[in-house]
Amino acid sequence: ERDDNEFLSETPRTVDSALSADMERQESQRRARRDSRLVARESLPIFQAREALLAASREAQTILVSGDTGSGKTTQLPQYLLEDMCDRGCGSEAFIVVTQPRRIAAFSVAERVAYERSESLGEMVGFQVRLRSRFGPKTRVLYCTTGILLRKLQNPAFLGRVSHVVLDEVHERAVDTDFLMTLLKQQLPAHPKVRLVLMSATAQEDVFSQYFACPVFSVSGRMFPVELHYLPKVHQLIASAQLGSSGSGSGGSGNSSGSGSSSGRGRSAGR
């Protein structure tokens, strides 16, 4: 098990005008390429609210983003915050901590965001979960579990190095998440430059907005087609696929097809 020094490790947040200018130039070049990944990002529903969300995060210390599944809030909003700081010439000061309630979500989302930015995981985008991490001095967006952030906050100096804290899935009302929100509400007045972003499904948004006295932004989701296949039908589909495969390999004789169908159903039922 890793010791507390690694749990409390801090990604340097330095004020470096040369680094900020370099980050701004890289962001401009990346967006100028207009590759398929950027086009896909702009097709997500949350992109329509990008400018309004960024303006609100600059003005209010806490905002609540309520969005349905498929809106893109988990992967896109941290990138918007980083891009905005780079555009304003203060990219070197960015350190955006994004919490996820589960370990697998933390590193899988970090991988996705690094892919969308055409970067290697552990450079500008990293993650940290219990017993596993990948981040470095250049990391500006860190996905982690709620427990990791609670451990980091044991260091009184940590919050002063953070530009944004993004709490995702707050509607799940886990004990760690509720305790973290209480702790941040108490500590934020001492850190006026830190911005808190709460991300929730449409449930219980009034509870959070009243507790933090913060504005609420609603983002629509995206629906995907769903097909239902019941188990007996799945067995038939598997058997048909196996029959077609064996028939094409054996020349398609009638006897071989019959035996292939029977054995195919047997294997499917066994599975």
mmCIF file with all atom_site columns, C-alpha atoms in Angstrom, residues 108-270:
data_model
loop_
_atom_site.group_PDB
_atom_site.id
_atom_site.type_symbol
_atom_site.label_atom_id
_atom_site.label_alt_id
_atom_site.label_comp_id
_atom_site.label_asym_id
_atom_site.label_entity_id
_atom_site.label_seq_id
_atom_site.pdbx_PDB_ins_code
_atom_site.Cartn_x
_atom_site.Cartn_y
_atom_site.Cartn_z
_atom_site.occupancy
_atom_site.B_iso_or_equiv
_atom_site.pdbx_formal_charge
_atom_site.auth_seq_id
_atom_site.auth_comp_id
_atom_site.auth_asym_id
_atom_site.auth_atom_id
_atom_site.pdbx_PDB_model_num
ATOM 1   C CA . SER A 1 108 ? -11.231 5.204   -17.771 1.00 0.00 ? 108 SER A CA 1
ATOM 2   C CA . VAL A 1 109 ? -12.509 8.782   -18.076 1.00 0.00 ? 109 VAL A CA 1
ATOM 3   C CA . ALA A 1 110 ? -8.936  10.100  -17.787 1.00 0.00 ? 110 ALA A CA 1
ATOM 4   C CA . GLU A 1 111 ? -7.915  7.811   -20.658 1.00 0.00 ? 111 GLU A CA 1
ATOM 5   C CA . ARG A 1 112 ? -10.794 9.115   -22.754 1.00 0.00 ? 112 ARG A CA 1
ATOM 6   C CA . VAL A 1 113 ? -9.972  12.766  -22.105 1.00 0.00 ? 113 VAL A CA 1
ATOM 7   C CA . ALA A 1 114 ? -6.293  12.237  -22.913 1.00 0.00 ? 114 ALA A CA 1
ATOM 8   C CA . TYR A 1 115 ? -7.346  10.522  -26.160 1.00 0.00 ? 115 TYR A CA 1
ATOM 9   C CA . GLU A 1 116 ? -9.604  13.432  -27.107 1.00 0.00 ? 116 GLU A CA 1
ATOM 10  C CA . ARG A 1 117 ? -6.705  15.821  -26.545 1.00 0.00 ? 117 ARG A CA 1
ATOM 11  C CA . SER A 1 118 ? -4.331  13.618  -28.610 1.00 0.00 ? 118 SER A CA 1
ATOM 12  C CA . GLU A 1 119 ? -2.019  13.248  -25.619 1.00 0.00 ? 119 GLU A CA 1
ATOM 13  C CA . SER A 1 120 ? -0.537  10.394  -23.644 1.00 0.00 ? 120 SER A CA 1
ATOM 14  C CA . LEU A 1 121 ? -2.165  9.642   -20.325 1.00 0.00 ? 121 LEU A CA 1
ATOM 15  C CA . GLY A 1 122 ? -0.082  11.087  -17.500 1.00 0.00 ? 122 GLY A CA 1
ATOM 16  C CA . GLU A 1 123 ? 0.956   14.272  -19.283 1.00 0.00 ? 123 GLU A CA 1
ATOM 17  C CA . MET A 1 124 ? -1.609  17.083  -19.235 1.00 0.00 ? 124 MET A CA 1
ATOM 18  C CA . VAL A 1 125 ? -4.326  14.672  -18.064 1.00 0.00 ? 125 VAL A CA 1
ATOM 19  C CA . GLY A 1 126 ? -3.716  12.131  -15.306 1.00 0.00 ? 126 GLY A CA 1
ATOM 20  C CA . PHE A 1 127 ? -5.466  10.055  -12.690 1.00 0.00 ? 127 PHE A CA 1
ATOM 21  C CA . GLN A 1 128 ? -4.913  8.857   -9.143  1.00 0.00 ? 128 GLN A CA 1
ATOM 22  C CA . VAL A 1 129 ? -6.767  6.068   -7.383  1.00 0.00 ? 129 VAL A CA 1
ATOM 23  C CA . ARG A 1 130 ? -5.787  3.840   -4.497  1.00 0.00 ? 130 ARG A CA 1
ATOM 24  C CA . LEU A 1 131 ? -2.666  1.826   -5.384  1.00 0.00 ? 131 LEU A CA 1
ATOM 25  C CA . ARG A 1 132 ? -2.600  3.155   -8.949  1.00 0.00 ? 132 ARG A CA 1
ATOM 26  C CA . SER A 1 133 ? -1.758  6.523   -10.474 1.00 0.00 ? 133 SER A CA 1
ATOM 27  C CA . ARG A 1 134 ? -0.356  8.223   -13.538 1.00 0.00 ? 134 ARG A CA 1
ATOM 28  C CA . PHE A 1 135 ? 0.392   11.938  -13.431 1.00 0.00 ? 135 PHE A CA 1
ATOM 29  C CA . GLY A 1 136 ? 3.388   14.243  -13.432 1.00 0.00 ? 136 GLY A CA 1
ATOM 30  C CA . PRO A 1 137 ? 4.587   17.837  -13.104 1.00 0.00 ? 137 PRO A CA 1
ATOM 31  C CA . LYS A 1 138 ? 2.808   18.821  -16.347 1.00 0.00 ? 138 LYS A CA 1
ATOM 32  C CA . THR A 1 139 ? -0.553  17.424  -15.257 1.00 0.00 ? 139 THR A CA 1
ATOM 33  C CA . ARG A 1 140 ? -3.285  20.047  -15.146 1.00 0.00 ? 140 ARG A CA 1
ATOM 34  C CA . VAL A 1 141 ? -6.405  17.826  -15.037 1.00 0.00 ? 141 VAL A CA 1
ATOM 35  C CA . LEU A 1 142 ? -6.381  15.068  -12.419 1.00 0.00 ? 142 LEU A CA 1
ATOM 36  C CA . TYR A 1 143 ? -9.189  12.512  -12.185 1.00 0.00 ? 143 TYR A CA 1
ATOM 37  C CA . CYS A 1 144 ? -9.327  10.792  -8.803  1.00 0.00 ? 144 CYS A CA 1
ATOM 38  C CA . THR A 1 145 ? -11.711 9.067   -6.438  1.00 0.00 ? 145 THR A CA 1
ATOM 39  C CA . THR A 1 146 ? -13.521 10.970  -3.717  1.00 0.00 ? 146 THR A CA 1
ATOM 40  C CA . GLY A 1 147 ? -11.427 9.236   -1.064  1.00 0.00 ? 147 GLY A CA 1
ATOM 41  C CA . ILE A 1 148 ? -8.172  10.383  -2.664  1.00 0.00 ? 148 ILE A CA 1
ATOM 42  C CA . LEU A 1 149 ? -9.276  14.024  -2.581  1.00 0.00 ? 149 LEU A CA 1
ATOM 43  C CA . LEU A 1 150 ? -10.303 13.680  1.064   1.00 0.00 ? 150 LEU A CA 1
ATOM 44  C CA . ARG A 1 151 ? -6.824  12.403  1.848   1.00 0.00 ? 151 ARG A CA 1
ATOM 45  C CA . LYS A 1 152 ? -5.226  15.251  -0.088  1.00 0.00 ? 152 LYS A CA 1
ATOM 46  C CA . LEU A 1 153 ? -7.274  17.812  1.834   1.00 0.00 ? 153 LEU A CA 1
ATOM 47  C CA . GLN A 1 154 ? -5.608  16.641  5.039   1.00 0.00 ? 154 GLN A CA 1
ATOM 48  C CA . ASN A 1 155 ? -2.717  18.778  3.849   1.00 0.00 ? 155 ASN A CA 1
ATOM 49  C CA . PRO A 1 156 ? -3.768  22.386  4.636   1.00 0.00 ? 156 PRO A CA 1
ATOM 50  C CA . ALA A 1 157 ? -1.701  23.726  1.720   1.00 0.00 ? 157 ALA A CA 1
ATOM 51  C CA . PHE A 1 158 ? -3.273  21.516  -0.935  1.00 0.00 ? 158 PHE A CA 1
ATOM 52  C CA . LEU A 1 159 ? -6.405  23.532  -1.691  1.00 0.00 ? 159 LEU A CA 1
ATOM 53  C CA . GLY A 1 160 ? -4.295  26.627  -2.250  1.00 0.00 ? 160 GLY A CA 1
ATOM 54  C CA . ARG A 1 161 ? -2.651  24.876  -5.202  1.00 0.00 ? 161 ARG A CA 1
ATOM 55  C CA . VAL A 1 162 ? -5.952  24.006  -6.873  1.00 0.00 ? 162 VAL A CA 1
ATOM 56  C CA . SER A 1 163 ? -7.750  26.168  -9.429  1.00 0.00 ? 163 SER A CA 1
ATOM 57  C CA . HIS A 1 164 ? -10.939 24.065  -9.748  1.00 0.00 ? 164 HIS A CA 1
ATOM 58  C CA . VAL A 1 165 ? -12.561 21.203  -7.882  1.00 0.00 ? 165 VAL A CA 1
ATOM 59  C CA . VAL A 1 166 ? -15.139 19.290  -9.939  1.00 0.00 ? 166 VAL A CA 1
ATOM 60  C CA . LEU A 1 167 ? -17.339 16.862  -8.018  1.00 0.00 ? 167 LEU A CA 1
ATOM 61  C CA . ASP A 1 168 ? -19.098 14.455  -10.351 1.00 0.00 ? 168 ASP A CA 1
ATOM 62  C CA . GLU A 1 169 ? -22.131 12.279  -9.618  1.00 0.00 ? 169 GLU A CA 1
ATOM 63  C CA . VAL A 1 170 ? -23.049 14.208  -6.472  1.00 0.00 ? 170 VAL A CA 1
ATOM 64  C CA . HIS A 1 171 ? -26.661 13.014  -6.808  1.00 0.00 ? 171 HIS A CA 1
ATOM 65  C CA . GLU A 1 172 ? -25.583 9.538   -5.673  1.00 0.00 ? 172 GLU A CA 1
ATOM 66  C CA . ARG A 1 173 ? -25.301 10.953  -2.134  1.00 0.00 ? 173 ARG A CA 1
ATOM 67  C CA . ALA A 1 174 ? -22.474 8.678   -1.042  1.00 0.00 ? 174 ALA A CA 1
ATOM 68  C CA . VAL A 1 175 ? -21.126 9.277   2.467   1.00 0.00 ? 175 VAL A CA 1
ATOM 69  C CA . ASP A 1 176 ? -17.692 10.346  1.171   1.00 0.00 ? 176 ASP A CA 1
ATOM 70  C CA . THR A 1 177 ? -19.230 12.754  -1.350  1.00 0.00 ? 177 THR A CA 1
ATOM 71  C CA . ASP A 1 178 ? -21.553 14.381  1.180   1.00 0.00 ? 178 ASP A CA 1
ATOM 72  C CA . PHE A 1 179 ? -18.691 14.764  3.666   1.00 0.00 ? 179 PHE A CA 1
ATOM 73  C CA . LEU A 1 180 ? -16.469 16.236  0.943   1.00 0.00 ? 180 LEU A CA 1
ATOM 74  C CA . MET A 1 181 ? -19.118 18.816  0.008   1.00 0.00 ? 181 MET A CA 1
ATOM 75  C CA . THR A 1 182 ? -19.472 19.821  3.656   1.00 0.00 ? 182 THR A CA 1
ATOM 76  C CA . LEU A 1 183 ? -15.710 20.152  4.014   1.00 0.00 ? 183 LEU A CA 1
ATOM 77  C CA . LEU A 1 184 ? -15.336 22.219  0.848   1.00 0.00 ? 184 LEU A CA 1
ATOM 78  C CA . LYS A 1 185 ? -18.162 24.554  1.832   1.00 0.00 ? 185 LYS A CA 1
ATOM 79  C CA . GLN A 1 186 ? -16.305 25.293  5.060   1.00 0.00 ? 186 GLN A CA 1
ATOM 80  C CA . GLN A 1 187 ? -12.907 25.776  3.399   1.00 0.00 ? 187 GLN A CA 1
ATOM 81  C CA . LEU A 1 188 ? -13.832 27.675  0.215   1.00 0.00 ? 188 LEU A CA 1
ATOM 82  C CA . PRO A 1 189 ? -14.248 31.102  1.896   1.00 0.00 ? 189 PRO A CA 1
ATOM 83  C CA . ALA A 1 190 ? -10.542 30.970  2.792   1.00 0.00 ? 190 ALA A CA 1
ATOM 84  C CA . HIS A 1 191 ? -9.658  30.274  -0.864  1.00 0.00 ? 191 HIS A CA 1
ATOM 85  C CA . PRO A 1 192 ? -11.577 32.808  -2.981  1.00 0.00 ? 192 PRO A CA 1
ATOM 86  C CA . LYS A 1 193 ? -9.708  31.894  -6.185  1.00 0.00 ? 193 LYS A CA 1
ATOM 87  C CA . VAL A 1 194 ? -10.740 28.241  -6.077  1.00 0.00 ? 194 VAL A CA 1
ATOM 88  C CA . ARG A 1 195 ? -13.806 27.343  -8.129  1.00 0.00 ? 195 ARG A CA 1
ATOM 89  C CA . LEU A 1 196 ? -16.138 24.477  -7.226  1.00 0.00 ? 196 LEU A CA 1
ATOM 90  C CA . VAL A 1 197 ? -18.223 22.758  -9.910  1.00 0.00 ? 197 VAL A CA 1
ATOM 91  C CA . LEU A 1 198 ? -20.890 20.262  -8.869  1.00 0.00 ? 198 LEU A CA 1
ATOM 92  C CA . MET A 1 199 ? -22.135 17.872  -11.550 1.00 0.00 ? 199 MET A CA 1
ATOM 93  C CA . SER A 1 200 ? -25.331 15.974  -11.021 1.00 0.00 ? 200 SER A CA 1
ATOM 94  C CA . ALA A 1 201 ? -28.095 14.135  -12.774 1.00 0.00 ? 201 ALA A CA 1
ATOM 95  C CA . THR A 1 202 ? -31.432 15.919  -12.809 1.00 0.00 ? 202 THR A CA 1
ATOM 96  C CA . ALA A 1 203 ? -32.424 14.464  -9.422  1.00 0.00 ? 203 ALA A CA 1
ATOM 97  C CA . GLN A 1 204 ? -32.086 16.572  -6.237  1.00 0.00 ? 204 GLN A CA 1
ATOM 98  C CA . GLU A 1 205 ? -30.596 19.606  -7.966  1.00 0.00 ? 205 GLU A CA 1
ATOM 99  C CA . ASP A 1 206 ? -32.645 21.930  -5.724  1.00 0.00 ? 206 ASP A CA 1
ATOM 100 C CA . VAL A 1 207 ? -31.062 20.418  -2.602  1.00 0.00 ? 207 VAL A CA 1
ATOM 101 C CA . PHE A 1 208 ? -27.541 21.212  -3.774  1.00 0.00 ? 208 PHE A CA 1
ATOM 102 C CA . SER A 1 209 ? -28.338 24.668  -5.156  1.00 0.00 ? 209 SER A CA 1
ATOM 103 C CA . GLN A 1 210 ? -29.950 25.702  -1.870  1.00 0.00 ? 210 GLN A CA 1
ATOM 104 C CA . TYR A 1 211 ? -27.094 24.308  0.238   1.00 0.00 ? 211 TYR A CA 1
ATOM 105 C CA . PHE A 1 212 ? -24.407 26.163  -1.735  1.00 0.00 ? 212 PHE A CA 1
ATOM 106 C CA . ALA A 1 213 ? -26.630 29.089  -2.836  1.00 0.00 ? 213 ALA A CA 1
ATOM 107 C CA . CYS A 1 214 ? -25.271 28.641  -6.337  1.00 0.00 ? 214 CYS A CA 1
ATOM 108 C CA . PRO A 1 215 ? -26.655 28.992  -9.877  1.00 0.00 ? 215 PRO A CA 1
ATOM 109 C CA . VAL A 1 216 ? -27.885 25.902  -11.715 1.00 0.00 ? 216 VAL A CA 1
ATOM 110 C CA . PHE A 1 217 ? -27.222 25.091  -15.365 1.00 0.00 ? 217 PHE A CA 1
ATOM 111 C CA . SER A 1 218 ? -29.276 22.398  -17.055 1.00 0.00 ? 218 SER A CA 1
ATOM 112 C CA . VAL A 1 219 ? -27.820 20.502  -19.996 1.00 0.00 ? 219 VAL A CA 1
ATOM 113 C CA . SER A 1 220 ? -29.825 18.145  -22.148 1.00 0.00 ? 220 SER A CA 1
ATOM 114 C CA . GLY A 1 221 ? -28.700 14.579  -22.702 1.00 0.00 ? 221 GLY A CA 1
ATOM 115 C CA . ARG A 1 222 ? -28.528 12.352  -25.726 1.00 0.00 ? 222 ARG A CA 1
ATOM 116 C CA . MET A 1 223 ? -30.680 9.321   -26.381 1.00 0.00 ? 223 MET A CA 1
ATOM 117 C CA . PHE A 1 224 ? -29.310 6.174   -28.010 1.00 0.00 ? 224 PHE A CA 1
ATOM 118 C CA . PRO A 1 225 ? -31.311 3.362   -29.673 1.00 0.00 ? 225 PRO A CA 1
ATOM 119 C CA . VAL A 1 226 ? -31.786 0.267   -27.545 1.00 0.00 ? 226 VAL A CA 1
ATOM 120 C CA . GLU A 1 227 ? -32.724 -3.202  -28.799 1.00 0.00 ? 227 GLU A CA 1
ATOM 121 C CA . LEU A 1 228 ? -34.093 -5.909  -26.489 1.00 0.00 ? 228 LEU A CA 1
ATOM 122 C CA . HIS A 1 229 ? -33.045 -9.524  -27.052 1.00 0.00 ? 229 HIS A CA 1
ATOM 123 C CA . TYR A 1 230 ? -34.447 -12.129 -24.684 1.00 0.00 ? 230 TYR A CA 1
ATOM 124 C CA . LEU A 1 231 ? -32.369 -15.142 -23.711 1.00 0.00 ? 231 LEU A CA 1
ATOM 125 C CA . PRO A 1 232 ? -34.110 -17.780 -25.921 1.00 0.00 ? 232 PRO A CA 1
ATOM 126 C CA . LYS A 1 233 ? -33.708 -15.473 -28.910 1.00 0.00 ? 233 LYS A CA 1
ATOM 127 C CA . VAL A 1 234 ? -30.038 -14.902 -28.063 1.00 0.00 ? 234 VAL A CA 1
ATOM 128 C CA . HIS A 1 235 ? -29.472 -18.672 -28.122 1.00 0.00 ? 235 HIS A CA 1
ATOM 129 C CA . GLN A 1 236 ? -31.092 -18.853 -31.565 1.00 0.00 ? 236 GLN A CA 1
ATOM 130 C CA . LEU A 1 237 ? -28.945 -15.984 -32.857 1.00 0.00 ? 237 LEU A CA 1
ATOM 131 C CA . ILE A 1 238 ? -25.762 -17.634 -31.584 1.00 0.00 ? 238 ILE A CA 1
ATOM 132 C CA . ALA A 1 239 ? -26.764 -20.975 -33.072 1.00 0.00 ? 239 ALA A CA 1
ATOM 133 C CA . SER A 1 240 ? -27.554 -19.364 -36.418 1.00 0.00 ? 240 SER A CA 1
ATOM 134 C CA . ALA A 1 241 ? -24.200 -17.598 -36.447 1.00 0.00 ? 241 ALA A CA 1
ATOM 135 C CA . GLN A 1 242 ? -22.366 -20.819 -35.639 1.00 0.00 ? 242 GLN A CA 1
ATOM 136 C CA . LEU A 1 243 ? -24.375 -22.679 -38.298 1.00 0.00 ? 243 LEU A CA 1
ATOM 137 C CA . GLY A 1 244 ? -23.498 -20.092 -40.931 1.00 0.00 ? 244 GLY A CA 1
ATOM 138 C CA . SER A 1 245 ? -19.835 -20.238 -39.987 1.00 0.00 ? 245 SER A CA 1
ATOM 139 C CA . SER A 1 246 ? -19.655 -24.049 -40.087 1.00 0.00 ? 246 SER A CA 1
ATOM 140 C CA . GLY A 1 247 ? -21.701 -24.193 -43.308 1.00 0.00 ? 247 GLY A CA 1
ATOM 141 C CA . SER A 1 248 ? -19.385 -21.836 -45.153 1.00 0.00 ? 248 SER A CA 1
ATOM 142 C CA . GLY A 1 249 ? -16.362 -23.796 -43.986 1.00 0.00 ? 249 GLY A CA 1
ATOM 143 C CA . SER A 1 250 ? -17.674 -27.258 -44.922 1.00 0.00 ? 250 SER A CA 1
ATOM 144 C CA . GLY A 1 251 ? -19.066 -26.493 -48.346 1.00 0.00 ? 251 GLY A CA 1
ATOM 145 C CA . GLY A 1 252 ? -22.719 -26.217 -47.252 1.00 0.00 ? 252 GLY A CA 1
ATOM 146 C CA . SER A 1 253 ? -23.941 -29.851 -47.591 1.00 0.00 ? 253 SER A CA 1
ATOM 147 C CA . GLY A 1 254 ? -27.372 -30.606 -46.128 1.00 0.00 ? 254 GLY A CA 1
ATOM 148 C CA . ASN A 1 255 ? -26.170 -33.283 -43.685 1.00 0.00 ? 255 ASN A CA 1
ATOM 149 C CA . SER A 1 256 ? -23.349 -31.171 -42.333 1.00 0.00 ? 256 SER A CA 1
ATOM 150 C CA . SER A 1 257 ? -25.724 -28.253 -41.894 1.00 0.00 ? 257 SER A CA 1
ATOM 151 C CA . GLY A 1 258 ? -28.091 -30.350 -39.831 1.00 0.00 ? 258 GLY A CA 1
ATOM 152 C CA . SER A 1 259 ? -25.375 -31.636 -37.544 1.00 0.00 ? 259 SER A CA 1
ATOM 153 C CA . GLY A 1 260 ? -23.883 -28.152 -37.259 1.00 0.00 ? 260 GLY A CA 1
ATOM 154 C CA . SER A 1 261 ? -27.207 -26.701 -36.174 1.00 0.00 ? 261 SER A CA 1
ATOM 155 C CA . SER A 1 262 ? -27.673 -29.330 -33.501 1.00 0.00 ? 262 SER A CA 1
ATOM 156 C CA . SER A 1 263 ? -24.170 -29.042 -32.089 1.00 0.00 ? 263 SER A CA 1
ATOM 157 C CA . GLY A 1 264 ? -24.367 -25.258 -32.249 1.00 0.00 ? 264 GLY A CA 1
ATOM 158 C CA . ARG A 1 265 ? -27.494 -25.203 -30.111 1.00 0.00 ? 265 ARG A CA 1
ATOM 159 C CA . GLY A 1 266 ? -25.872 -27.565 -27.654 1.00 0.00 ? 266 GLY A CA 1
ATOM 160 C CA . ARG A 1 267 ? -22.853 -25.355 -27.227 1.00 0.00 ? 267 ARG A CA 1
ATOM 161 C CA . SER A 1 268 ? -24.998 -22.275 -26.853 1.00 0.00 ? 268 SER A CA 1
ATOM 162 C CA . ALA A 1 269 ? -27.178 -23.886 -24.218 1.00 0.00 ? 269 ALA A CA 1
ATOM 163 C CA . GLY A 1 270 ? -24.096 -25.095 -22.384 1.00 0.00 ? 270 GLY A CA 1
#
